[in-house]
Tab-separated table of C-alpha atoms and ligand atoms in Angstrom:
chain	number	residue	atom	x	y	z
A	17	MET	CA	97.570	116.364	127.683
A	18	THR	CA	96.433	112.924	126.529
A	19	ASP	CA	99.356	110.646	125.860
A	20	THR	CA	97.608	107.408	126.585
A	21	TYR	CA	96.756	106.450	123.003
A	22	PRO	CA	99.048	103.526	122.179
A	23	PRO	CA	101.416	103.289	119.225
A	24	ILE	CA	100.441	100.812	116.490
A	25	SER	CA	102.861	98.180	117.830
A	26	ASP	CA	100.651	97.844	120.900
A	27	GLN	CA	97.527	97.476	118.785
A	28	LEU	CA	98.234	94.672	116.302
A	29	ASP	CA	97.952	90.958	116.896
A	30	ASP	CA	100.436	89.560	114.430
A	31	LEU	CA	102.955	92.339	114.730
A	32	GLU	CA	105.934	90.564	113.269
A	33	SER	CA	104.356	89.649	109.948
A	34	ALA	CA	102.832	93.130	109.694
A	35	GLN	CA	106.264	94.670	110.161
A	36	GLU	CA	107.738	92.385	107.533
A	37	GLU	CA	105.037	93.149	104.966
A	38	GLY	CA	105.235	96.876	105.707
A	39	ARG	CA	108.990	96.809	105.230
A	40	ARG	CA	108.560	95.002	101.891
A	41	LYS	CA	106.153	97.702	100.670
A	42	MET	CA	108.578	100.398	101.773
A	43	GLU	CA	111.491	98.798	99.993
A	44	TRP	CA	109.559	98.781	96.747
A	45	ALA	CA	108.618	102.437	97.153
A	46	ALA	CA	112.172	103.435	98.071
A	47	GLN	CA	113.511	101.835	94.900
A	48	HIS	CA	111.436	104.324	92.916
A	49	MET	CA	112.139	107.421	94.981
A	50	PRO	CA	115.495	108.720	93.763
A	51	ILE	CA	114.900	112.204	95.160
A	52	LEU	CA	114.408	111.032	98.716
A	53	GLU	CA	117.402	108.744	98.304
A	54	VAL	CA	119.651	111.714	97.539
A	55	VAL	CA	118.090	113.847	100.257
A	56	ARG	CA	118.354	111.042	102.794
A	57	GLU	CA	122.080	110.572	102.076
A	58	GLU	CA	122.593	114.285	102.707
A	59	PHE	CA	120.594	114.136	105.953
A	60	VAL	CA	122.395	111.025	107.196
A	61	ASP	CA	125.734	112.794	106.719
A	62	ASP	CA	124.715	116.204	108.092
A	63	GLN	CA	122.216	115.211	110.809
A	64	PRO	CA	120.365	118.524	110.353
A	65	PHE	CA	117.460	117.539	112.610
A	66	GLU	CA	119.427	116.559	115.694
A	67	GLY	CA	117.350	117.659	118.700
A	68	GLU	CA	114.204	118.400	116.651
A	69	ARG	CA	110.863	116.762	117.307
A	70	ILE	CA	108.763	116.449	114.173
A	71	ALA	CA	105.017	115.782	114.386
A	72	MET	CA	103.360	114.432	111.257
A	73	ALA	CA	99.761	113.696	110.238
A	74	MET	CA	99.808	112.178	106.766
A	75	HIS	CA	98.540	109.215	104.779
A	76	VAL	CA	100.598	106.493	106.405
A	77	GLU	CA	101.515	104.161	103.574
A	78	ALA	CA	104.778	103.097	101.984
A	79	LYS	CA	105.805	106.324	100.225
A	80	THR	CA	105.000	108.530	103.198
A	81	ALA	CA	106.964	106.086	105.313
A	82	ILE	CA	110.067	106.790	103.246
A	83	LEU	CA	109.676	110.519	103.989
A	84	VAL	CA	109.200	109.798	107.681
A	85	GLU	CA	112.337	107.644	107.736
A	86	THR	CA	114.285	110.247	105.804
A	87	LEU	CA	113.532	112.836	108.487
A	88	ALA	CA	114.246	110.379	111.298
A	89	ASP	CA	117.532	109.338	109.697
A	90	GLY	CA	118.436	113.036	109.662
A	91	GLY	CA	118.391	112.966	113.450
A	92	ALA	CA	114.803	113.979	114.238
A	93	GLU	CA	112.557	112.296	116.715
A	94	VAL	CA	109.375	111.765	114.691
A	95	ALA	CA	105.839	111.101	115.913
A	96	VAL	CA	103.356	110.286	113.171
A	97	THR	CA	99.701	109.476	112.676
A	98	GLY	CA	97.233	109.301	109.794
A	99	CYS	CA	95.376	112.182	108.174
A	100	ASN	CA	92.424	110.070	107.072
A	101	PRO	CA	90.883	107.138	108.925
A	102	LEU	CA	90.909	104.929	105.828
A	103	SER	CA	94.249	105.652	104.176
A	104	THR	CA	96.552	104.012	106.707
A	105	HIS	CA	98.299	100.747	105.926
A	106	ASP	CA	98.692	99.069	109.307
A	107	ASP	CA	101.641	96.996	108.148
A	108	VAL	CA	103.562	100.081	107.040
A	109	SER	CA	102.611	101.825	110.253
A	110	ALA	CA	104.024	98.858	112.201
A	111	ALA	CA	107.222	98.801	110.159
A	112	LEU	CA	107.760	102.519	110.779
A	113	ASP	CA	107.211	102.095	114.486
A	114	THR	CA	110.261	99.810	114.683
A	115	HIS	CA	112.603	102.700	113.845
A	116	GLU	CA	114.267	103.925	117.031
A	117	ASN	CA	113.527	107.591	116.241
A	118	ILE	CA	109.903	107.035	115.151
A	119	THR	CA	106.664	106.507	117.054
A	120	CYS	CA	103.731	105.702	114.799
A	121	TYR	CA	100.110	105.875	115.953
A	122	ALA	CA	98.339	105.451	112.608
A	123	LYS	CA	95.732	102.702	112.350
A	124	ARG	CA	93.279	101.993	109.575
A	125	GLY	CA	89.542	102.232	110.230
A	126	VAL	CA	89.691	104.223	113.455
A	127	ASP	CA	86.593	106.123	114.569
A	128	ASP	CA	86.562	109.877	115.130
A	129	GLU	CA	87.492	109.595	118.769
A	130	GLU	CA	90.518	107.366	118.137
A	131	TYR	CA	91.544	109.497	115.159
A	132	TYR	CA	91.795	112.603	117.343
A	133	ALA	CA	93.296	110.685	120.262
A	134	ALA	CA	96.121	109.678	117.915
A	135	ILE	CA	96.565	113.315	116.828
A	136	GLU	CA	96.823	114.270	120.496
A	137	ALA	CA	99.310	111.496	121.159
A	138	VAL	CA	101.498	112.937	118.397
A	139	ILE	CA	101.172	116.441	119.820
A	140	ALA	CA	102.127	115.098	123.256
A	141	HIS	CA	105.662	114.686	121.854
A	142	GLU	CA	105.820	118.504	121.973
A	143	PRO	CA	106.908	119.080	118.396
A	144	THR	CA	109.309	121.733	117.191
A	145	ILE	CA	108.090	121.206	113.607
A	146	THR	CA	104.765	120.016	112.166
A	147	VAL	CA	104.173	118.341	108.815
A	148	ASP	CA	100.497	118.137	107.870
A	149	ASP	CA	98.321	116.850	105.081
A	150	GLY	CA	95.050	118.704	105.680
A	151	MET	CA	96.081	120.923	108.605
A	152	ASP	CA	94.806	118.759	111.465
A	153	LEU	CA	97.948	119.238	113.571
A	154	VAL	CA	98.085	123.001	113.112
A	155	ALA	CA	94.401	123.235	113.996
A	156	ALA	CA	94.640	121.016	117.083
A	157	ILE	CA	97.742	122.796	118.370
A	158	HIS	CA	96.221	126.256	117.951
A	159	GLU	CA	92.903	125.241	119.459
A	160	ASP	CA	93.951	122.989	122.303
A	161	TYR	CA	97.686	123.341	122.974
A	162	PRO	CA	98.600	126.974	122.283
A	163	GLU	CA	101.280	126.754	124.961
A	164	LEU	CA	103.339	124.660	122.522
A	165	ILE	CA	103.420	127.334	119.824
A	166	ASP	CA	106.435	129.165	121.258
A	167	GLY	CA	108.519	126.027	120.866
A	168	ILE	CA	107.500	125.445	117.244
A	169	VAL	CA	109.862	126.676	114.519
A	170	GLY	CA	107.355	126.107	111.747
A	171	GLY	CA	105.377	123.677	109.679
A	172	ALA	CA	104.793	122.398	106.169
A	173	GLU	CA	101.445	121.604	104.532
A	174	GLU	CA	101.005	119.033	101.797
A	175	THR	CA	97.615	119.550	100.233
A	176	THR	CA	95.345	122.108	98.530
A	177	THR	CA	92.655	121.895	101.199
A	178	GLY	CA	95.180	122.334	104.009
A	179	VAL	CA	96.746	125.369	102.349
A	180	HIS	CA	93.300	126.816	101.750
A	181	ARG	CA	92.380	126.419	105.424
A	182	LEU	CA	95.738	127.841	106.511
A	183	ARG	CA	95.318	130.901	104.316
A	184	ALA	CA	91.866	131.502	105.805
A	185	MET	CA	93.378	131.168	109.270
A	186	ASP	CA	96.220	133.523	108.330
A	187	GLU	CA	93.769	136.118	106.987
A	188	ASP	CA	91.985	136.007	110.331
A	189	GLY	CA	95.335	136.666	112.029
A	190	ALA	CA	94.992	133.333	113.817
A	191	LEU	CA	98.015	131.434	112.456
A	192	GLU	CA	100.801	131.812	114.962
A	193	TYR	CA	103.760	130.112	113.347
A	194	PRO	CA	105.164	129.989	109.810
A	195	VAL	CA	103.919	127.222	107.523
A	196	PHE	CA	105.203	126.411	104.039
A	197	ALA	CA	102.556	125.874	101.365
A	198	VAL	CA	104.218	122.816	99.849
A	199	ASN	CA	101.103	122.202	97.749
A	200	ASP	CA	101.555	125.436	95.845
A	201	THR	CA	104.988	124.687	94.420
A	202	PRO	CA	105.304	123.812	90.734
A	203	MET	CA	107.013	120.543	91.690
A	204	LYS	CA	103.930	119.536	93.690
A	205	ARG	CA	100.991	120.994	91.900
A	206	LEU	CA	101.964	120.297	88.306
A	207	PHE	CA	102.703	116.660	88.997
A	208	ASP	CA	101.091	115.383	92.199
A	209	ASN	CA	97.775	117.211	91.736
A	210	VAL	CA	97.545	116.674	87.989
A	211	HIS	CA	99.131	113.294	87.316
A	212	GLY	CA	98.918	111.842	90.816
A	213	THR	CA	95.252	112.567	91.429
A	214	GLY	CA	94.336	111.862	87.817
A	215	GLU	CA	95.982	108.473	87.626
A	216	SER	CA	95.331	107.165	91.105
A	217	SER	CA	91.671	108.228	91.350
A	218	LEU	CA	90.762	106.619	88.067
A	219	ALA	CA	92.828	103.516	88.825
A	220	SER	CA	91.191	103.125	92.250
A	221	ILE	CA	87.677	103.457	90.833
A	222	ALA	CA	88.411	101.000	88.029
A	223	MET	CA	89.927	98.448	90.404
A	224	THR	CA	87.158	98.851	92.959
A	225	THR	CA	84.344	98.417	90.438
A	226	ASN	CA	85.960	96.360	87.649
A	227	LEU	CA	84.154	98.704	85.221
A	228	SER	CA	85.475	100.358	82.083
A	229	TRP	CA	85.937	104.061	81.385
A	230	ALA	CA	85.440	103.692	77.653
A	231	GLY	CA	82.253	105.309	76.415
A	232	LYS	CA	81.215	106.522	79.874
A	233	ASN	CA	80.052	110.036	80.672
A	234	VAL	CA	82.419	111.077	83.426
A	235	VAL	CA	81.434	114.201	85.321
A	236	VAL	CA	84.408	115.964	86.889
A	237	ALA	CA	83.390	118.574	89.451
A	238	GLY	CA	85.999	121.302	89.662
A	239	PHE	CA	88.640	122.204	87.097
A	240	GLY	CA	91.537	123.057	89.391
A	241	TYR	CA	94.825	121.183	89.109
A	242	CYS	CA	93.266	117.932	90.367
A	243	GLY	CA	90.187	118.248	88.165
A	244	LYS	CA	92.340	118.965	85.121
A	245	GLY	CA	94.338	115.835	85.797
A	246	VAL	CA	91.254	113.672	86.229
A	247	ALA	CA	89.616	115.125	83.112
A	248	ARG	CA	92.703	114.616	80.976
A	249	LYS	CA	93.316	111.044	82.122
A	250	ALA	CA	89.642	110.107	81.765
A	251	THR	CA	89.732	111.400	78.195
A	252	GLY	CA	92.807	109.242	77.702
A	253	GLN	CA	90.717	106.257	78.792
A	254	ASN	CA	88.119	107.057	76.115
A	255	ALA	CA	85.533	108.540	78.416
A	256	ASN	CA	83.388	111.506	77.454
A	257	VAL	CA	84.253	114.128	80.061
A	258	ILE	CA	81.837	116.718	81.414
A	259	VAL	CA	83.199	119.469	83.651
A	260	THR	CA	81.280	121.487	86.228
A	261	GLU	CA	82.762	124.728	87.572
A	262	VAL	CA	81.847	127.842	89.539
A	263	GLU	CA	84.802	129.979	88.429
A	264	PRO	CA	84.161	131.627	85.043
A	265	ARG	CA	87.736	131.483	83.705
A	266	ARG	CA	88.138	127.858	84.678
A	267	ALA	CA	84.785	127.021	83.105
A	268	LEU	CA	85.986	128.770	79.945
A	269	GLU	CA	89.330	126.983	80.114
A	270	ALA	CA	87.541	123.628	80.323
A	271	HIS	CA	85.313	124.620	77.408
A	272	MET	CA	88.342	125.633	75.311
A	273	GLU	CA	90.041	122.352	76.183
A	274	GLY	CA	87.127	120.654	74.476
A	275	TYR	CA	85.196	119.378	77.489
A	276	ASP	CA	81.436	119.711	77.862
A	277	VAL	CA	80.764	122.276	80.576
A	278	MET	CA	77.372	122.436	82.263
A	279	PRO	CA	75.772	122.935	85.679
A	280	MET	CA	75.708	119.909	87.984
A	281	SER	CA	71.919	119.869	87.761
A	282	GLU	CA	72.213	119.012	84.059
A	283	ALA	CA	75.267	116.813	84.398
A	284	ALA	CA	73.405	114.786	87.033
A	285	GLU	CA	70.999	113.562	84.370
A	286	VAL	CA	73.604	112.298	81.918
A	287	GLY	CA	76.601	111.264	84.020
A	288	ASP	CA	77.647	107.645	84.542
A	289	VAL	CA	80.479	108.432	86.938
A	290	PHE	CA	80.777	111.514	89.159
A	291	LEU	CA	84.109	112.531	90.616
A	292	THR	CA	84.401	115.584	92.854
A	293	THR	CA	87.695	117.498	93.079
A	294	THR	CA	86.599	120.898	94.386
A	295	GLY	CA	87.668	120.960	98.041
A	296	ASN	CA	84.279	122.494	98.793
A	297	ARG	CA	81.214	121.036	100.468
A	298	ASP	CA	77.791	120.143	99.013
A	299	VAL	CA	78.896	119.751	95.426
A	300	ILE	CA	76.510	116.857	94.792
A	301	VAL	CA	73.302	117.193	96.823
A	302	GLU	CA	69.710	115.984	96.979
A	303	GLU	CA	68.431	117.729	93.827
A	304	HIS	CA	71.245	116.006	91.903
A	305	PHE	CA	70.644	112.552	93.393
A	306	GLU	CA	67.031	112.861	92.339
A	307	ARG	CA	68.009	113.272	88.695
A	308	MET	CA	70.660	110.582	88.442
A	309	GLN	CA	70.352	107.398	86.428
A	310	ASP	CA	70.294	103.910	87.886
A	311	GLY	CA	73.768	102.479	88.510
A	312	VAL	CA	75.825	105.680	88.610
A	313	LEU	CA	79.124	105.740	90.484
A	314	LEU	CA	79.845	108.547	92.944
A	315	ALA	CA	83.366	109.216	94.158
A	316	ASN	CA	85.352	112.031	95.689
A	317	ALA	CA	88.988	112.955	95.111
A	318	GLY	CA	89.032	115.987	97.432
A	319	HIS	CA	90.727	115.834	100.819
A	320	PHE	CA	87.547	115.725	102.940
A	321	ASP	CA	84.368	113.654	102.613
A	322	ILE	CA	82.087	116.666	102.360
A	323	GLU	CA	81.667	117.059	98.619
A	324	ILE	CA	78.922	114.462	98.205
A	325	ASP	CA	76.040	114.981	100.647
A	326	LEU	CA	75.783	111.437	101.963
A	327	GLU	CA	73.391	112.412	104.708
A	328	ALA	CA	70.838	113.555	102.157
A	329	LEU	CA	71.499	110.446	100.087
A	330	SER	CA	70.948	108.261	103.098
A	331	ASP	CA	67.680	110.053	103.832
A	332	LEU	CA	66.499	109.453	100.270
A	333	ALA	CA	67.490	105.798	100.297
A	334	VAL	CA	65.000	103.056	101.125
A	335	ASP	CA	67.791	100.513	101.313
A	336	ARG	CA	71.575	100.516	101.601
A	337	TYR	CA	73.975	97.642	101.094
A	338	GLU	CA	77.580	96.850	100.291
A	339	ALA	CA	77.489	96.039	96.582
A	340	ARG	CA	81.194	95.212	96.462
A	341	ASP	CA	84.189	95.862	98.694
A	342	GLY	CA	84.398	99.640	98.848
A	343	VAL	CA	81.083	100.212	97.047
A	344	GLU	CA	77.918	101.064	98.932
A	345	ALA	CA	74.665	100.978	96.958
A	346	TYR	CA	71.954	103.428	98.000
A	347	GLU	CA	68.622	102.251	96.651
A	348	MET	CA	66.008	104.900	95.917
A	349	ALA	CA	62.247	104.460	96.286
A	350	ASP	CA	61.902	104.200	92.487
A	351	GLY	CA	64.465	101.386	92.369
A	352	ARG	CA	67.474	103.396	91.117
A	353	ARG	CA	70.772	102.443	92.737
A	354	LEU	CA	73.406	105.111	93.317
A	355	ASN	CA	76.791	103.602	94.164
A	356	VAL	CA	79.097	105.474	96.499
A	357	ILE	CA	82.753	104.487	96.449
A	358	ALA	CA	84.902	104.537	99.609
A	359	GLU	CA	82.272	106.329	101.705
A	360	GLY	CA	82.845	109.500	99.701
A	361	ARG	CA	86.317	109.795	101.188
A	362	LEU	CA	89.247	110.582	98.933
A	363	VAL	CA	88.985	107.656	96.620
A	364	ASN	CA	92.608	107.247	95.608
A	365	LEU	CA	93.576	106.521	99.200
A	366	ALA	CA	90.458	105.337	101.002
A	367	ALA	CA	89.059	102.589	98.764
A	368	PRO	CA	90.093	99.127	99.986
A	369	VAL	CA	92.381	98.565	96.974
A	370	SER	CA	93.784	102.106	96.904
A	371	LEU	CA	97.478	102.756	97.041
A	372	GLY	CA	97.539	106.561	96.847
A	373	HIS	CA	99.378	108.514	94.186
A	374	PRO	CA	102.041	106.786	92.129
A	375	VAL	CA	105.440	106.543	93.757
A	376	GLU	CA	107.246	108.878	91.370
A	377	VAL	CA	105.020	111.885	92.037
A	378	MET	CA	105.103	111.391	95.793
A	379	ASP	CA	108.902	111.319	95.596
A	380	GLN	CA	108.683	114.860	94.243
A	381	SER	CA	106.120	116.099	96.740
A	382	PHE	CA	107.949	114.565	99.663
A	383	GLY	CA	111.290	115.812	98.356
A	384	ILE	CA	109.860	119.312	98.760
A	385	GLN	CA	108.567	118.444	102.233
A	386	ALA	CA	112.023	117.243	103.248
A	387	VAL	CA	113.865	120.354	102.083
A	388	CYS	CA	111.183	122.572	103.659
A	389	VAL	CA	111.820	120.924	107.004
A	390	ARG	CA	115.552	121.492	106.456
A	391	GLU	CA	114.838	125.160	105.635
A	392	LEU	CA	112.808	125.565	108.833
A	393	VAL	CA	115.651	124.180	110.920
A	394	GLU	CA	118.281	126.269	109.128
A	395	SER	CA	116.385	129.554	108.765
A	396	GLY	CA	113.036	129.211	110.533
A	397	ASP	CA	113.482	132.449	112.447
A	398	GLU	CA	113.576	134.383	109.165
A	399	TYR	CA	109.926	133.522	108.556
A	400	ASP	CA	107.099	135.350	110.313
A	401	ALA	CA	103.962	133.598	111.484
A	402	GLY	CA	101.724	132.915	108.480
A	403	VAL	CA	101.613	130.955	105.233
A	404	HIS	CA	104.773	131.113	103.126
A	405	ASP	CA	105.501	130.143	99.564
A	406	VAL	CA	108.304	127.623	99.384
A	407	PRO	CA	111.484	129.407	98.204
A	408	ASP	CA	111.833	128.753	94.488
A	409	ASP	CA	115.428	127.569	94.849
A	410	LEU	CA	114.274	124.660	97.000
A	411	ASP	CA	111.730	123.670	94.366
A	412	LYS	CA	114.392	123.881	91.653
A	413	GLU	CA	116.789	121.840	93.769
A	414	ILE	CA	114.284	118.981	93.812
A	415	ALA	CA	113.572	119.304	90.072
A	416	GLU	CA	117.290	119.103	89.326
A	417	ILE	CA	117.757	115.977	91.443
A	418	LYS	CA	114.851	114.345	89.599
A	419	LEU	CA	116.146	115.325	86.156
A	420	ALA	CA	119.586	113.971	87.018
A	421	ALA	CA	118.023	110.711	88.218
A	422	GLU	CA	116.058	110.438	84.969
A	423	GLY	CA	119.195	111.175	82.933
A	424	VAL	CA	117.554	114.239	81.385
A	425	GLU	CA	119.901	117.062	80.521
A	426	PHE	CA	118.724	120.597	79.923
A	427	ASP	CA	120.090	123.972	78.919
A	428	SER	CA	121.220	126.873	81.020
A	429	LEU	CA	121.285	130.557	80.170
A	430	SER	CA	124.414	132.080	78.656
A	431	ASP	CA	125.755	135.251	80.309
A	432	THR	CA	124.423	137.325	77.418
A	433	GLN	CA	120.984	135.761	77.762
A	434	ARG	CA	120.929	136.337	81.507
A	435	GLU	CA	121.947	139.959	81.017
A	436	TYR	CA	119.267	140.387	78.327
A	437	MET	CA	116.522	138.938	80.512
A	438	GLY	CA	117.585	141.143	83.403
A	439	SER	CA	117.562	144.419	81.501
A	440	TRP	CA	114.830	146.755	80.340
A	441	ASP	CA	116.742	148.850	77.807
A	442	HIS	CA	116.972	146.380	74.890
A	443	GLY	CA	114.095	147.214	72.534
A	444	THR	CA	113.889	146.362	68.844
B	526	LIG	N1	98.842	111.866	98.699
B	526	LIG	N2	99.573	111.040	99.413
B	526	LIG	C1	99.549	109.890	98.803
B	526	LIG	N3	101.038	108.849	100.312
B	526	LIG	O1	100.082	107.662	98.717
B	526	LIG	N4	98.807	109.956	97.709
B	526	LIG	C2	98.360	111.224	97.654
B	526	LIG	C3	100.241	108.722	99.280
B	526	LIG	C4	98.659	113.248	99.090
B	526	LIG	C5	98.694	114.224	97.935
B	526	LIG	O2	99.894	114.926	97.944
B	526	LIG	C6	97.490	115.134	98.192
B	526	LIG	O3	97.844	116.493	98.185
B	526	LIG	C7	96.996	114.682	99.549
B	526	LIG	O4	97.387	113.344	99.657
B	526	LIG	C8	95.494	114.778	99.803
B	526	LIG	O5	95.227	114.411	101.101
């Protein structure tokens, strides 16, 4: 097994100032993550992860770093790398690597070979638990290191695309240890996917281009939780939102929400900004590029960079240049320029100015991750191999911590109400 890929501390020139800056970013994030603060205190006291080795492939930036530390402070030995070559903050990676229980391999801008070498370096720690954003660890372990599976209690998966891939794997009977679908919890999906993706994608595009949303035709491909968030926030910024969909009820939902719904081939002609959120490939392809207006912006908010067919765009282009940091202009033979942001990689994390989702939503998502890891250690053997919904009580536990931190009080059922809801014999 390859374990020669070096941790970030062996890769940076000015390590000390990177560590300092990374630590500063983490302190800011931590101040706004009350859920992880509570969970971390519990883990520090109970040391639930003593003897566990946790492998993680996630977006290594300040908020993720607080999750990593929380697990390490709970006694785990943690090995971590990135889940996207452009989302890593090297300074945060360096700061994490100083923790005695953490080895961090994440580095920004790595090529494919280094990216997978870092994944292998993480796997070389022989994990007992995996935490993924996009399923790279689960895939690599099953494909290349199946001998490790017996020693793995389980895993947790952060994102829609990862859960989708895991479910496909499970249906094929190929998934050989239990994995929690963290993405599918209400505490993740209703906040991270909707508000997180909505706010951070639009903010990243605005900051990268310095252009306004007001009066623009914004084409949102896909009306899942992420697409809904993007559509709603773009409307809030005074854009005219057009939705494209392939699922009839979602298309109808978008229509009833008041959005224009049309095929991409029509949207291509009128859109100013295109944002893909489908998780599928080939959403914007050659026939669409051919119809687009001069100056359009193309960006992707899905996990992988497969939604916009950049190969076809490159073939069509007679010239290509960096129009701004994070913006590549593809010039067509007729002079039209189509501007691709962040190489078509998930824009809220991969654009040079991107910071990922807002801190508050990641506190929720990572709160769920943390209690899922705890659940695996406490009761992992109760879960068969396959994808599992996160137990609802864990999700509620995180919601209650957040409400308490926000000072929001709420009602609880009376005994009579509980009895009424649990019975079938009370009619009119
Ligand atoms: N995401 N992470 C961040 N650490 O800043 N921002 C977004 C961060 C996660 C989010 O939960 C989503 O499901 C996933 O990234 C997509 O890769």
